[in-house]
Structures are given as structure tokens and as C-alpha cells.
Amino acid sequence: MAIIAPSFLSANFLQLEKECQLMNESETDWIHLDIMDGRFVPNITFGPMIVEFVRKATPKVCDVHLMIENPGQYAEQFAKAGADHLSVHIEACTHLHRNIQQIKSLGMKAGVAINPHTPVSSLEDVLGDIDLVCMMSVNPGFGGQTFIPRTYDRIRELRKMIDDRGLNVLIEIDGGVTLENAKAIMDAGAHVLVAGNTVFKSDNPAETIKKLKAI
Ligand code: DX5
Ligand code: ZN
């Protein structure tokens, strides 16, 4: 069964408390929170303050995806805000291993996010140190983009790397996940589906979550 992580990037920020309640009453496992700095990606979203508000309004896992430069500077603030998972981009970290150790020492689960152009093999030497790979299936920065088909091969490659070594690392697919492609993504070897537009732009988000989970 898929772990579902609806992305608040597509939620209505004028009624964030309601959106949290909606999540609380749904079958979702995680809430995915996208942090963008206008430098690593062309868009700007929100920071630890909003994560803290969401944390207070939900017992669901707060899965924080940092699309920012110099994430080490902010890891402590996100830990204090109540993030359960913190993912940093491999492309943004000169000292990735140090970033991972920092996240874990702050009591969070450590994730590494990877852009569509970055070879999956570049994760090899940190795979044993992390809990989660956030594999981008679009170029990060915006919700509602189209899934890049090459991702299927990338999922298979990563899943093989994980299984061959008997590791316990979750593969999270982020971007362009729909009710139509979710099964193929899971069949390729993913564990977690992030879904922004598919959940929040649907008529019945809780029902959509239920459908995604059942895939
Ligand atoms: C994109 C973000 C995603 C985004 C996904 O940069 O990392 O989490 O919210 O949105 P959808 O599911 O609409 O593609
Ligand atoms: Zn994301």
C-alpha cells in the first residue's frame, strides 16, 4: 500500500487550519511541505513559521522538502518547528554527508532529494545513511507540472540499489503524480506518493487520498 504525502503547495493558505483538519480526517499518512528560497528554485514559498503552525494543527508526519541553498543553516529551525522528516537536495549540498548527520542529530529522519538530471548512482555513498530519497519527477519549483516518464527507470534503478544492499530507505516520488500514473509508479518500486494538484484540486481531496492509497 502506498504512503500518501499530499503537498500543501497546492492547498489554500487562507484556510490552512481547515486544510489540516481535512488531512486529519483523511487516510493520509504524511503532509508534504515544500520550502523554496527563490535561489535554488525560481519560486518562493514559506519557512519554519508555517511548518510550526501546521505541526500544531496535525498529528500527521510533517515531511519537509527543502528546495533551498545552504540548508544546513536552517535545519535547526525546522527541527524546532516540529518537522519529522527533512530532505535536502543533493545538488544544493557541497557537504551532503555532514548535512545528513546534522539532520539526524537534530532528531529528524533524513531525506535526500534528487533532481531529474542527477544520476541515481550519485546516491550510492549516502544511501546507507538516510531514511528517504525524494526523487523529483518534475523539475522542482512549481506544482501542477507533468510527470517525466524517464522517472520510471530511475525508480527501478534506485529500488535495485536499495534492495541489493538490504537497506531500509523509502522512495518518495514528487511531482506530477496522478490517479492515472500512480499504479505504474508504485509498480516501478516507489513507496511514497507526493500529490499536490491531484489531491487539492480535486472535488473531494479525502476521497482522492483514499483512491491513491488503495493503488
Ligand atoms: C515541486 C514540489 C512538489 C509539488 C508537487 O517542486 O516539490 O512537492 O508540490 O505538486 P504536483 O503534485 O501538483 O506536481
Ligand atoms: Zn516537494
XYZ file of C-alpha atoms and ligand atoms in Angstrom, residues 7-10 32 34 36 41 65 67 89 134 136 138-146 174-177 194-198, ligand 1:
45
model
C 1.656 18.624 -0.837
C 0.424 21.812 0.793
C 1.924 23.759 -2.103
C -1.470 23.269 -3.770
C 4.481 17.234 2.378
C 7.689 22.461 0.146
C 11.545 27.258 -1.690
C 14.475 27.122 -7.391
C 11.245 19.170 1.429
C 14.479 23.396 -2.056
C 18.766 18.478 -2.331
C 12.743 12.278 -2.523
C 11.855 14.542 -8.302
C 9.433 17.147 -12.395
C 11.895 19.999 -12.179
C 11.331 21.447 -8.699
C 9.744 24.836 -8.200
C 6.075 24.544 -9.069
C 3.043 22.355 -8.561
C 0.896 21.018 -11.374
C 3.683 20.020 -13.793
C 3.766 16.917 -15.978
C 7.465 14.060 -6.094
C 5.814 15.855 -8.991
C 3.077 15.133 -11.490
C 1.605 12.153 -9.632
C 3.562 13.098 -3.116
C 0.479 14.672 -4.659
C -0.299 18.377 -4.786
C -2.728 19.247 -7.539
C -4.152 15.746 -7.751
C 7.575 20.755 -6.703
C 7.295 20.286 -5.304
C 6.201 19.301 -5.246
C 4.864 19.817 -5.724
C 4.161 18.680 -6.402
O 8.763 21.443 -6.740
O 8.440 19.701 -4.738
O 6.083 18.742 -3.943
O 4.062 20.321 -4.697
O 2.996 19.160 -6.950
P 2.151 18.328 -8.001
O 1.765 17.045 -7.320
O 0.981 19.210 -8.284
O 3.034 18.093 -9.189
